[in-house]
Each structure stands twice: as C-alpha cells, then as structure tokens.
Amino acid sequence: MRTKRKRRSFLGGTLLTPKNARLVFHLGASCAPYVHGWTSRGLPVMELVPLSRSSISAPPINRLQRRNNLKWKQSQPSVSRKAGIPCAGAKPPRNSGLSSQESKRIENLNQKEGRRLLRLLEGLRSRASSEVCGEHHKYFAINGDVGLANIPKKVDEVARVIIPGLPDDSGGSPISSCYWEWKPKISVHYEKSGSRNVDAPAVLFLPGFGVGSFHYEKQLEDLGRDYRVWALDFLGQGKSLPSEDPAPVDNREGDSEDNDALWGFGEEPKPWARELVYSIDLWREQVQHFVEQVIGEPVYVVGNSLGGFVALYFAACNPQLVRGVALLNATPFWGFLPNPIRSPRLSKFLPWSGTLPLPSNVRRLTQLVWEKISDPSSIQEVLKQVYADHSINVDKVFSHIIEITQHPAAAASFASIMFAPRGQLSFQEALSRCQVEGVPICLMYGREDPWVRPIWGFQVKRQLPEVPYYEISPAGHCPHDEVPEVINFLLRGWIKNLESQGSVSLPLLEEPDYVQYEILKELEYVKEGSHKSIKVRFLGSNFSFWNLIISSLKLRLASLMASFR
C-alpha cells in the first residue's frame, strides 16, 4: 500500500517552520539572504544584507531570464539578480553517503528554493524595522532549527500599555438630563457633564440608530472630569420623541384601539408636524442649531454608527463649528430613496417621503414590522450581534431601548426614518469636503463589527491616508460602550494632540514621527476587579491594503506559533 508523503515546504534548504516563517514576514523585502557556507547536514548558512531603496524598486526579470538563470554552473559560484536583489550561490559540500545524481538533485533543489525565497522576500515588501536592516544578522540552521543572532528578543512581542479604568460611582462626573425646545412642539433631549470645566474644550457625542444619549454615559462620567461633554438624542429617537400626537386618529370614525394607541396613524397632521421628516438632513440641521444655541462654540464631535455619518455630514457643512471629528464604526450610507434636491424629477415618482401621517398602505406593514423588531427577544438578539464580548452587561442598554419602543410615537417615527430620503451629501462627499476644509478626523473602529465591517473603515483610511486609524480588538459595533476605557483613552490623547497643535504625540505613539508607521499594542486596565487587555493597532500614513494583508498573516502566524509552544 502506497503511503501518502507529507508535503514539505523549504526555505533556503531548510524546512519552513513557524520560526523561520515568522522571520520571513518580519524581514519583508528590506534585506536579502547571502549564502556563505553550509552546515554538516547540507543546510545553508545565510547572512541578511540590507538593500538600498533603489534595488527594491527595480523591475522584475522576465520568464526567459529566470529560466536561464536556473542553469547555474557547478564549477564555480555564480551571481544572479532578480528585481535588483543580489544573491550569491555557493555549492554545498557533497555527502559521501549520497549518489552523484541524488547529490545533484538536492543541490538543484536548494538553488531553486533559494530563488523562491528571494521572490517571497521581494513580494512581502511591506516594511521592516530600521534596526533590523541597519546591521547584518546571522541566519543559521542547526539540526533542523532556524534562528537569528543579534536580533532583540522582544521583536515579536506586543508592547503593553497600562491605561486607567473607568471611575467608580463616586469618582465620576455627574450627568444632567435636559430638554431643549428647538421648535414649537419639538423638544430635543440631551445629557451633559463637566459644566465646571469652563476653560476646557467642548465635546459632543452623537448616538447610533435606535439608541440615545444614554449610550454615552460611560464617556460623560469619565471625560466629564476633564472636558465639557454633551450627548444628544436625534429627533424621532431616544427621548426626542413628540410629546403629543403629530397626526391623531379621528375617534368619531370608530377606529380600532390599536390604531388609537399609535401616534401618527391619523389622516391629517397638525400644523407643527406638516413638514416633519426624520431624515439625515433634519439631524444635521438639529446638530448645527444645538451647537450654535446650546453649546455656543466649536466642538469636537464624536459619532457612532449613524451618529458618525451625521457628525461627518455636519462637519462638512459647518467646518467653522467643528474642532475635529472622531468616527466610531461610522456607517458609510444612510437612506434608500433619492434626495429631492439632488434628484427632483425622480423624487416626484415616490409615493411617500417619510412625512406624517403614514399613508394607509404603509400603516399595516409598519405595524407588522414594528411588532417584530420591538419584541424583547429581537432586541436581545441584536445586542448579541453588535457586542463582540458577550460577558458585557447590557441590561441597562436593553431596558432603555425597551422604554423607547413603548412610546406611542415610536412606530411612526421608525417608518418615517426608513422612508426618509438620502442626504444631500454622500458619506464620501462629506469626507472629501472635510479634507478640503482641513477638518481633523480620527478613526476608531471595532474589528469584530458584524455590520460596519473593517473594510469600510479601511476605505475611509484609503481616501484620507493622513488621518489616524485605531483598530480595536476584540470590539464590535459599539466600542464606546463595550471597551469605554480604550475609547476614552484614545479620545483624550487625540484631543490633547490637536489642542497642543501636535506637540503632544497621538495616543500610542512615543514619537510624532511614528505617525507614518503601523503599531500594534496591547492596552491593559482593571475592570470590575479583574485585569483585561485589548489589542489596538494604529495605522499610519503609509497604510496600504497590502500591508494590511501582511499584518493579518503575521497575526495568524503568531497565533500558530503560540499553539506550538
């Protein structure tokens, strides 16, 4: 019976083990292997020689050249080049126990795999530490093991940073719940903290869809000790729901009690609600007037999910009111129907644009959908999806959401939001305008978000490569509530960096020059009496999707190595 041989991959004549695989990924294409000897087992002893920038960027040779270069002469060492990477070949000593044909086959295999190593090193041209390439390091193989000399032992370790935890119940800044009457019969709920910090910067938090200012209480209590902090409820959400029925049902016609219990299901709207549409344009205008009338000065705006889109939209239209924008897993799109200003002809064909009351053909559908999504079991399932760490206590968030769904205007508000038109600016257009206006932007994204996946954050980073990007893991769609210690630490450092005009480095960067590199660190803090750690990866201005792929492979290799230990 023929046994299936286990496939083996060679690295310069040695087995490709987790150790030397890790070596390849750390060296990238900044150093080339130079073979200057062989061990007693016929394995190469290699020295890594740093390459110049010009040699790395040279064009690759064609297939004919590669085929001709494979025909090395056995009488003397020869030198070949591929993509500007020098490689000197040396013949291994013949093993007296092998036949001439077998020895020649092994020699050809060593040469072939050596060339494959060069191609691999050239392809992984992401980056290499300057200290690794600034000196020669010995690469050796003894008894099948591969190692390095003169390499710092902590080169593969993730630096750990101790950060403060959340304040206890007595140490946090008190939170005040307030209402602001924006328009007649339209009141906006918000929470504030840190009013005593009269000379401190103002920070405004904008929530995601379906929640409200309560979702930022961990920021209000903590950051309120250093800044003046506000959190806003969008109209139609949270506690910014109407205090009276915008389109009451005429009870004289004998409507059912179900319709009577739901606001906005009548036939005629009240005067104050005739043009009321819970759209992103309305929320952008709401934020603008809130900053002008309540806060009264430019602010740092922090938005999660839908709040991130609104924050960016507001900053693009009102750069004079914004000091900076921090996006926490910001959704890159909102609204399904065309905007009436951008597409006036197309919008005329739409049967409904989200105004109140609900049309008769939409009411029944709204009731059916609302009964499903407002069910407590459905809400619990959604919370399980958006929080990567299921040990997080979300009972308070759950109770707040249940309270919102029980408001009589909640169902009609939900229908208006779903049928409201898109904004006048898309997410990408708002980004471009903020870039032109010089609005500082910072990206903080939970890596395990099942809705706004990391690819959307990378797209923003690709459009604005100069902005800092922090990838947090494990964290889901709501990192500010799941890992508030990390978000608060990053926000503090980002604001200090902007307030100092760059004299204070960005969070996790010891030197300002590091802003162009990629850095991975592990943040440790105490939570509920136990130690917890979160990995945070900073992507600098030299970010590329290729570097991202290589970094992901590095993390997987590190996990693989840990399993072998």
Coordinates of C-alpha atoms in Angstrom, one line a residue:
M1 CA 0.0 0.0 0.0
R2 CA 1.4 3.3 -1.0
T3 CA 1.7 5.8 1.8
K4 CA 1.0 9.5 1.2
R5 CA 4.0 11.5 1.8
K6 CA 3.6 14.7 3.8
R7 CA 4.3 17.8 1.7
R8 CA 7.1 19.9 3.0
S9 CA 8.0 23.5 2.1
F10 CA 11.6 24.5 2.1
L11 CA 13.1 27.8 3.0
G12 CA 16.6 28.1 1.6
G13 CA 17.2 24.4 2.0
T14 CA 15.5 24.1 5.5
L15 CA 12.0 23.2 6.5
L16 CA 9.6 26.1 6.6
T17 CA 8.8 26.1 10.3
P18 CA 6.8 28.7 12.3
K19 CA 10.1 30.2 13.5
N20 CA 11.6 30.8 10.1
A21 CA 8.2 31.7 8.6
R22 CA 8.0 34.4 11.2
L23 CA 11.4 35.6 10.2
V24 CA 10.3 36.0 6.6
F25 CA 7.3 38.1 7.5
H26 CA 9.3 40.4 9.8
L27 CA 12.2 41.0 7.3
G28 CA 9.9 41.8 4.4
A29 CA 11.9 42.8 1.3
S30 CA 14.3 45.2 3.1
C31 CA 17.1 42.6 3.5
A32 CA 18.4 39.9 1.2
P33 CA 19.9 36.5 2.2
Y34 CA 23.6 35.9 1.4
V35 CA 24.7 32.2 1.4
H36 CA 28.3 32.0 2.6
G37 CA 28.5 28.4 3.9
W38 CA 26.9 25.1 4.6
T39 CA 26.3 23.1 7.8
S40 CA 27.3 19.5 8.2
R41 CA 23.8 18.4 7.2
G42 CA 24.0 20.3 3.9
L43 CA 21.9 23.3 5.0
P44 CA 22.8 26.9 4.1
V45 CA 24.3 29.4 6.5
M46 CA 22.8 32.8 5.4
E47 CA 23.6 36.4 6.2
L48 CA 20.9 39.0 5.8
V49 CA 22.2 42.0 3.9
P50 CA 20.2 45.3 3.9
L51 CA 19.1 46.5 0.5
S52 CA 19.0 50.0 -0.9
R53 CA 15.7 51.6 -1.8
S54 CA 16.6 51.6 -5.4
S55 CA 17.4 47.9 -5.5
I56 CA 14.0 47.0 -4.1
S57 CA 12.1 49.1 -6.6
A58 CA 13.9 47.7 -9.7
P59 CA 11.6 45.9 -12.2
P60 CA 11.5 42.0 -12.1
I61 CA 13.1 39.9 -14.8
N62 CA 11.1 38.1 -17.4
R63 CA 10.5 34.4 -17.6
L64 CA 13.2 33.7 -20.1
Q65 CA 15.8 35.4 -17.9
R66 CA 14.6 33.4 -14.9
R67 CA 14.8 30.1 -16.8
N68 CA 18.3 30.9 -18.0
N69 CA 19.4 31.9 -14.5
L70 CA 18.3 28.5 -13.1
K71 CA 21.1 26.8 -15.2
W72 CA 23.9 27.5 -12.7
K73 CA 27.4 26.3 -13.4
Q74 CA 28.7 23.7 -10.9
S75 CA 32.3 24.6 -11.4
Q76 CA 32.2 27.9 -9.6
P77 CA 29.8 30.1 -7.6
S78 CA 27.7 32.4 -9.7
V79 CA 25.8 35.6 -9.1
S80 CA 22.3 36.3 -10.3
R81 CA 19.8 39.1 -9.8
K82 CA 16.0 39.3 -9.6
A83 CA 14.3 42.6 -9.1
G84 CA 17.5 44.1 -8.0
I85 CA 18.1 41.7 -5.1
P86 CA 21.6 40.2 -5.2
C87 CA 22.1 36.6 -4.4
A88 CA 25.5 34.7 -4.4
G89 CA 25.2 31.0 -4.8
A90 CA 27.6 28.5 -3.1
K91 CA 27.9 24.8 -3.7
P92 CA 27.1 22.7 -0.7
P93 CA 29.7 20.0 0.3
R94 CA 28.9 16.6 -1.2
N95 CA 27.7 14.0 1.1
S96 CA 29.7 10.8 0.7
G97 CA 26.6 8.7 1.6
L98 CA 24.6 10.0 -1.5
S99 CA 24.9 9.2 -5.1
S100 CA 26.2 11.7 -7.6
Q101 CA 22.7 12.0 -9.1
E102 CA 21.0 12.4 -5.7
S103 CA 23.5 15.0 -4.6
K104 CA 23.0 17.0 -7.8
R105 CA 19.2 16.8 -7.3
I106 CA 19.5 18.2 -3.7
E107 CA 21.8 20.9 -4.9
N108 CA 19.3 21.9 -7.7
L109 CA 16.5 21.9 -5.1
N110 CA 18.5 24.1 -2.8
Q111 CA 19.1 26.6 -5.6
K112 CA 15.5 26.5 -6.7
E113 CA 14.1 27.1 -3.2
G114 CA 16.7 29.8 -2.6
R115 CA 15.3 31.6 -5.5
R116 CA 11.8 31.1 -4.3
L117 CA 12.8 32.6 -1.0
L118 CA 14.0 35.7 -2.9
R119 CA 10.7 36.0 -4.7
L120 CA 8.9 35.7 -1.4
L121 CA 11.1 38.3 0.3
E122 CA 10.6 40.6 -2.7
G123 CA 6.8 40.1 -2.7
L124 CA 6.4 40.9 1.0
R125 CA 7.8 44.4 0.7
S126 CA 5.6 45.9 3.4
R127 CA 8.1 47.2 5.9
A128 CA 10.9 46.2 8.2
S129 CA 12.2 47.7 11.3
S130 CA 15.1 50.1 10.7
E131 CA 17.1 48.5 13.5
V132 CA 16.8 45.1 11.8
C133 CA 18.0 46.3 8.4
G134 CA 20.7 48.6 9.8
E135 CA 23.1 45.8 10.6
H136 CA 24.0 42.3 9.5
H137 CA 22.3 39.4 11.3
K138 CA 23.3 35.8 11.0
Y139 CA 20.7 33.3 9.8
F140 CA 21.7 29.8 10.7
A141 CA 20.3 26.3 10.6
I142 CA 21.4 23.6 13.1
N143 CA 19.7 20.3 13.4
G144 CA 16.7 21.5 11.5
D145 CA 16.2 24.6 13.7
V146 CA 16.4 28.1 12.3
G147 CA 17.5 31.1 14.4
L148 CA 18.8 34.6 14.3
A149 CA 21.7 36.3 16.0
N150 CA 21.8 40.0 17.1
I151 CA 18.0 40.3 17.0
P152 CA 16.3 41.8 20.0
K153 CA 14.3 39.1 21.8
K154 CA 11.2 41.3 22.1
V155 CA 10.9 41.9 18.3
D156 CA 7.8 39.7 18.1
E157 CA 6.2 40.8 21.4
V158 CA 3.4 43.2 21.5
A159 CA 4.2 46.2 23.7
R160 CA 1.8 46.6 26.7
V161 CA 0.4 49.9 27.8
I162 CA -1.4 50.4 31.2
I163 CA -4.4 52.7 30.9
P164 CA -6.8 53.9 33.5
G165 CA -10.1 52.2 34.1
L166 CA -13.4 53.9 34.5
P167 CA -14.1 55.9 37.6
D168 CA -16.2 54.3 40.3
D169 CA -19.7 55.5 41.2
S170 CA -18.4 58.2 43.5
G171 CA -15.5 59.4 41.3
G172 CA -17.3 60.0 38.0
S173 CA -18.6 63.4 36.8
P174 CA -22.3 63.9 37.5
I175 CA -24.7 63.7 34.5
S176 CA -27.6 66.1 34.0
S177 CA -30.7 65.3 31.8
C178 CA -32.0 68.3 29.9
Y179 CA -34.5 69.3 27.2
W180 CA -34.1 72.0 24.6
E181 CA -37.1 73.3 22.7
W182 CA -35.8 73.6 19.2
K183 CA -39.1 74.4 17.5
P184 CA -42.7 74.7 18.7
K185 CA -43.8 71.3 19.9
I186 CA -40.4 69.8 19.0
S187 CA -38.2 69.3 22.1
V188 CA -34.7 67.7 22.0
H189 CA -33.4 65.6 24.9
Y190 CA -29.7 65.7 25.8
E191 CA -27.4 64.9 28.6
K192 CA -24.4 66.9 29.8
S193 CA -21.5 66.7 32.2
G194 CA -18.4 68.6 33.2
S195 CA -20.0 72.1 33.3
R196 CA -17.4 73.2 35.8
N197 CA -14.6 72.8 33.3
V198 CA -15.3 76.3 31.9
D199 CA -12.0 76.6 30.0
A200 CA -11.9 73.0 28.7
P201 CA -12.8 72.0 25.1
A202 CA -16.4 71.1 24.3
V203 CA -17.1 67.5 23.1
L204 CA -20.4 66.4 21.6
F205 CA -21.4 62.7 21.2
L206 CA -23.9 61.6 18.6
P207 CA -25.6 58.1 19.1
G208 CA -26.3 55.4 16.6
F209 CA -29.7 54.3 15.3
G210 CA -32.2 53.1 17.9
V211 CA -30.4 54.3 21.0
G212 CA -29.8 57.7 22.5
S213 CA -27.7 59.8 24.8
F214 CA -27.8 57.0 27.5
H215 CA -25.4 55.0 25.3
Y216 CA -22.6 57.5 26.1
E217 CA -23.0 57.7 29.9
K218 CA -19.6 56.0 30.3
Q219 CA -18.0 58.8 28.4
L220 CA -20.0 61.5 30.2
E221 CA -18.9 60.3 33.6
D222 CA -15.3 59.8 32.7
L223 CA -14.5 62.5 30.1
G224 CA -16.7 64.9 32.0
R225 CA -13.9 65.2 34.6
D226 CA -11.7 66.9 32.1
Y227 CA -14.0 68.4 29.4
R228 CA -17.4 69.9 28.9
V229 CA -19.4 67.0 27.4
W230 CA -22.8 66.7 25.8
A231 CA -24.7 63.7 24.3
L232 CA -27.7 64.3 22.0
D233 CA -30.8 62.4 21.1
F234 CA -31.8 62.6 17.5
L235 CA -35.3 63.7 16.7
G236 CA -37.5 60.6 16.4
Q237 CA -35.2 58.5 18.6
G238 CA -34.3 58.2 22.3
K239 CA -36.2 60.7 24.3
S240 CA -36.5 63.2 21.5
L241 CA -39.9 61.9 20.5
P242 CA -43.1 64.1 20.2
S243 CA -44.9 64.9 23.4
E244 CA -48.2 64.8 21.6
D245 CA -49.7 63.0 18.6
P246 CA -48.5 64.7 15.3
A247 CA -51.4 63.1 13.4
P248 CA -54.2 62.0 15.7
V249 CA -56.8 59.4 14.7
D250 CA -60.4 60.7 14.4
N251 CA -62.2 58.6 17.1
R252 CA -65.6 59.5 15.7
E253 CA -65.0 57.1 12.8
G254 CA -64.7 54.2 15.2
D255 CA -61.0 53.3 14.6
S256 CA -59.6 50.4 16.4
E257 CA -57.9 50.7 19.7
D258 CA -54.7 49.5 18.1
N259 CA -54.6 52.5 15.8
D260 CA -55.6 54.8 18.6
A261 CA -52.6 53.6 20.7
L262 CA -50.2 54.5 17.9
W263 CA -49.4 58.2 17.2
G264 CA -49.0 59.4 13.6
F265 CA -51.6 57.0 12.1
G266 CA -54.3 59.6 11.5
E267 CA -55.4 61.4 8.4
E268 CA -54.3 65.0 8.9
P269 CA -51.1 66.2 10.5
K270 CA -51.0 69.1 13.0
P271 CA -49.5 72.3 11.7
W272 CA -46.2 71.9 13.6
A273 CA -45.7 68.4 12.0
R274 CA -46.6 69.1 8.4
E275 CA -43.0 69.1 7.1
L276 CA -41.6 66.8 9.8
V277 CA -39.4 64.0 8.2
Y278 CA -36.9 62.2 10.4
S279 CA -34.2 62.3 7.8
I280 CA -30.4 62.7 8.0
D281 CA -30.8 66.3 6.7
L282 CA -33.0 67.0 9.7
W283 CA -30.5 65.6 12.1
R284 CA -27.6 67.5 10.5
E285 CA -29.7 70.7 10.9
Q286 CA -30.5 69.7 14.5
V287 CA -26.9 69.3 15.4
Q288 CA -26.0 72.6 13.9
H289 CA -28.6 74.6 15.8
F290 CA -27.7 72.7 19.0
V291 CA -24.1 73.7 18.8
E292 CA -25.0 77.3 18.0
Q293 CA -27.7 77.8 20.5
V294 CA -26.8 75.4 23.4
I295 CA -23.1 74.9 23.4
G296 CA -22.2 78.2 21.7
E297 CA -18.7 77.4 20.5
P298 CA -16.9 75.0 18.1
V299 CA -16.8 71.4 19.4
Y300 CA -15.2 68.0 19.0
V301 CA -17.8 65.7 17.5
V302 CA -17.8 62.0 18.2
G303 CA -20.3 59.8 16.4
N304 CA -21.0 56.1 16.4
S305 CA -22.7 54.3 13.5
L306 CA -25.4 56.6 12.3
G307 CA -24.0 59.3 14.6
G308 CA -20.7 59.0 12.7
F309 CA -22.4 59.8 9.4
V310 CA -24.3 62.7 10.9
A311 CA -21.1 64.0 12.6
L312 CA -19.2 63.9 9.3
Y313 CA -22.1 65.5 7.4
F314 CA -22.4 68.3 10.0
A315 CA -18.7 69.0 9.9
A316 CA -18.7 69.1 6.1
C317 CA -21.4 71.7 6.0
N318 CA -20.3 73.7 9.0
P319 CA -16.5 73.4 9.4
Q320 CA -16.4 76.7 11.4
L321 CA -18.3 74.9 14.2
V322 CA -16.0 71.9 14.4
R323 CA -12.6 71.3 16.0
G324 CA -12.4 67.7 15.0
V325 CA -14.5 64.6 14.2
A326 CA -14.0 61.1 15.7
L327 CA -15.7 58.3 13.9
L328 CA -16.6 55.2 15.8
N329 CA -17.6 52.4 13.3
A330 CA -19.4 55.1 11.3
T331 CA -22.0 53.8 8.8
P332 CA -21.0 54.9 5.3
F333 CA -24.5 55.1 4.0
W334 CA -28.0 56.1 5.1
G335 CA -31.3 56.3 3.3
F336 CA -32.7 54.3 0.4
L337 CA -34.8 56.9 -1.5
P338 CA -33.4 59.7 -3.7
N339 CA -32.9 63.2 -2.3
P340 CA -35.5 65.7 -3.6
I341 CA -32.9 68.4 -4.1
R342 CA -30.3 66.3 -5.9
S343 CA -32.9 64.3 -7.8
P344 CA -36.1 66.4 -8.0
R345 CA -37.6 64.6 -11.0
L346 CA -37.1 61.1 -9.6
S347 CA -38.4 62.0 -6.2
K348 CA -41.7 63.1 -7.7
F349 CA -42.5 59.5 -8.6
L350 CA -42.1 58.3 -5.0
P351 CA -45.5 57.7 -3.2
W352 CA -44.2 58.8 0.2
S353 CA -41.1 60.6 1.5
G354 CA -41.5 60.0 5.2
T355 CA -43.8 62.8 6.2
L356 CA -46.6 62.3 8.8
P357 CA -49.1 60.8 8.9
L358 CA -48.3 57.4 7.5
P359 CA -50.2 56.5 4.2
S360 CA -52.8 53.9 4.6
N361 CA -50.9 51.3 2.5
V362 CA -47.9 51.7 4.8
R363 CA -49.6 51.5 8.2
R364 CA -50.3 47.8 8.2
L365 CA -46.8 47.0 7.0
T366 CA -45.4 49.3 9.7
Q367 CA -47.4 47.6 12.4
L368 CA -46.2 44.1 11.4
V369 CA -42.5 45.1 11.1
W370 CA -42.6 47.1 14.3
E371 CA -44.2 44.2 16.3
K372 CA -41.2 42.1 15.2
I373 CA -38.3 44.4 15.8
S374 CA -39.6 45.8 19.1
D375 CA -40.0 42.4 20.6
P376 CA -37.7 42.0 23.6
S377 CA -36.2 38.8 22.2
S378 CA -35.4 40.5 18.9
I379 CA -33.7 43.3 20.8
Q380 CA -31.6 40.9 22.8
E381 CA -30.5 39.1 19.6
V382 CA -29.4 42.4 18.0
L383 CA -27.3 43.3 21.1
K384 CA -25.6 39.9 20.9
Q385 CA -24.6 40.7 17.4
V386 CA -23.2 44.2 17.9
Y387 CA -21.2 43.3 21.1
A388 CA -18.2 41.1 20.5
D389 CA -17.8 40.4 24.2
H390 CA -20.9 38.7 25.4
S391 CA -19.8 39.0 29.0
I392 CA -20.5 42.7 28.9
N393 CA -23.6 43.7 30.9
V394 CA -26.1 45.3 28.6
D395 CA -29.1 45.2 30.9
K396 CA -29.2 48.9 31.2
V397 CA -28.9 49.5 27.5
F398 CA -31.6 46.9 26.9
S399 CA -34.0 48.5 29.4
H400 CA -33.5 51.9 27.8
I401 CA -34.3 50.5 24.3
I402 CA -37.4 48.8 25.6
E403 CA -38.6 52.1 27.1
I404 CA -38.2 53.8 23.8
T405 CA -40.1 51.2 21.9
Q406 CA -43.1 51.6 24.2
H407 CA -43.6 55.2 23.3
P408 CA -46.7 55.7 21.2
A409 CA -44.8 57.7 18.6
A410 CA -42.0 55.2 18.1
A411 CA -43.6 53.1 15.4
A412 CA -44.5 56.1 13.1
S413 CA -41.0 57.6 13.8
F414 CA -39.4 54.3 12.7
A415 CA -41.4 54.3 9.5
S416 CA -40.5 57.9 8.7
I417 CA -36.8 57.1 9.2
M418 CA -36.9 54.1 6.9
F419 CA -38.7 56.0 4.1
A420 CA -36.8 59.3 4.5
P421 CA -34.7 60.3 1.5
R422 CA -30.9 60.3 1.5
G423 CA -28.9 63.3 2.4
Q424 CA -27.7 66.0 0.0
L425 CA -24.1 64.7 0.5
S426 CA -23.0 61.1 0.5
F427 CA -20.5 59.8 3.0
Q428 CA -17.6 60.0 0.6
E429 CA -18.6 63.5 -0.5
A430 CA -18.7 64.6 3.1
L431 CA -15.2 63.1 3.7
S432 CA -13.8 65.0 0.7
R433 CA -15.3 68.3 1.8
C434 CA -13.9 67.8 5.3
Q435 CA -10.5 67.1 3.8
V436 CA -10.7 70.3 1.7
E437 CA -11.7 72.3 4.7
G438 CA -9.0 70.9 6.9
V439 CA -11.2 69.3 9.5
P440 CA -9.2 66.9 11.7
I441 CA -10.6 63.4 11.6
C442 CA -9.8 60.3 13.7
L443 CA -11.0 56.8 13.1
M444 CA -11.7 54.3 15.9
Y445 CA -13.2 51.0 14.7
G446 CA -14.1 47.8 16.5
R447 CA -12.6 44.9 14.4
E448 CA -15.4 42.4 15.2
D449 CA -18.2 44.6 14.0
P450 CA -20.7 42.4 12.0
W451 CA -22.5 45.4 10.5
V452 CA -19.9 48.1 9.6
R453 CA -17.1 45.6 8.8
P454 CA -13.4 46.7 9.0
I455 CA -13.4 47.1 5.2
W456 CA -15.5 50.3 5.5
G457 CA -13.0 51.8 7.9
F458 CA -10.2 50.9 5.6
Q459 CA -12.0 52.6 2.8
V460 CA -12.1 55.8 4.8
K461 CA -8.4 55.4 5.6
R462 CA -7.6 54.9 2.0
Q463 CA -9.4 58.1 1.0
L464 CA -7.8 60.0 3.8
P465 CA -4.4 58.3 4.4
E466 CA -3.1 61.0 6.7
V467 CA -5.8 60.6 9.4
P468 CA -5.0 58.3 12.4
Y469 CA -6.8 55.0 12.4
Y470 CA -7.1 52.8 15.5
E471 CA -8.4 49.2 15.1
I472 CA -9.6 47.8 18.4
S473 CA -9.9 44.0 19.0
P474 CA -11.9 42.4 20.4
A475 CA -14.7 45.0 20.0
G476 CA -17.9 45.2 18.0
H477 CA -20.2 47.8 16.6
C478 CA -20.3 49.9 19.8
P479 CA -16.7 50.2 21.0
H480 CA -17.5 53.2 23.2
D481 CA -19.9 51.1 25.3
E482 CA -18.0 47.7 25.0
V483 CA -14.5 49.0 25.7
P484 CA -15.1 52.5 27.0
E485 CA -11.7 52.5 28.8
V486 CA -9.9 52.2 25.4
I487 CA -12.1 54.8 23.6
N488 CA -11.8 57.3 26.4
F489 CA -8.0 56.9 26.5
L490 CA -7.8 57.4 22.7
L491 CA -10.1 60.3 22.7
R492 CA -8.2 62.1 25.5
G493 CA -4.9 61.6 23.6
W494 CA -6.4 62.7 20.3
I495 CA -7.9 65.9 21.7
K496 CA -4.6 66.7 23.6
N497 CA -2.7 66.2 20.3
L498 CA -5.0 68.7 18.5
E499 CA -5.1 71.2 21.4
S500 CA -1.3 71.2 21.6
Q501 CA -1.0 71.7 17.8
G502 CA 1.0 68.4 17.5
S503 CA 3.5 69.0 20.3
V504 CA 1.8 66.1 22.2
S505 CA 2.0 62.8 20.3
L506 CA -1.0 60.9 19.3
P507 CA -2.1 58.0 21.5
L508 CA 0.3 55.0 21.5
L509 CA 2.9 57.0 19.6
E510 CA 6.1 57.7 21.6
E511 CA 7.4 59.9 18.9
P512 CA 5.5 62.2 16.4
D513 CA 7.5 60.7 13.5
Y514 CA 5.8 57.3 14.2
V515 CA 2.6 58.6 12.6
Q516 CA 3.5 57.1 9.3
Y517 CA 4.0 53.6 10.6
E518 CA 1.9 50.7 11.8
I519 CA 2.0 49.9 15.5
L520 CA 0.3 47.2 17.5
K521 CA 0.0 47.5 21.2
E522 CA -1.9 45.8 24.0
L523 CA -3.8 48.0 26.4
E524 CA -4.4 46.7 29.9
Y525 CA -6.7 48.1 32.5
V526 CA -8.7 47.0 35.5
K527 CA -12.4 46.4 35.1
E528 CA -14.7 45.2 37.9
G529 CA -11.7 44.0 39.9
S530 CA -10.0 41.9 37.2
H531 CA -7.4 42.7 34.6
K532 CA -8.4 43.0 31.0
S533 CA -6.4 43.5 27.8
I534 CA -7.4 44.8 24.4
K535 CA -5.2 44.9 21.3
V536 CA -5.1 48.2 19.4
R537 CA -3.5 48.6 16.1
F538 CA -2.5 52.1 14.8
L539 CA -2.4 52.5 11.0
G540 CA -0.2 55.5 9.9
S541 CA 0.0 57.5 6.7
N542 CA 1.9 54.6 4.9
F543 CA -1.1 52.4 5.3
S544 CA -1.9 50.1 2.3
F545 CA -4.2 47.1 1.8
W546 CA -1.1 45.0 1.0
N547 CA 0.4 46.0 4.4
L548 CA -3.0 45.1 6.0
I549 CA -2.9 41.6 4.4
I550 CA 0.7 41.0 5.6
S551 CA -0.2 42.2 9.1
S552 CA -3.1 39.8 9.2
L553 CA -0.8 37.0 8.1
K554 CA 1.6 38.0 10.9
L555 CA -1.1 37.8 13.5
R556 CA -2.1 34.4 12.3
L557 CA 1.4 33.2 12.3
A558 CA 1.8 34.5 15.9
S559 CA -1.3 32.5 16.9
L560 CA 0.0 29.4 15.1
M561 CA 3.4 29.7 16.9
A562 CA 1.6 30.1 20.3
S563 CA -0.3 26.9 19.6
F564 CA 3.1 25.1 19.0
R565 CA 4.6 26.2 22.3

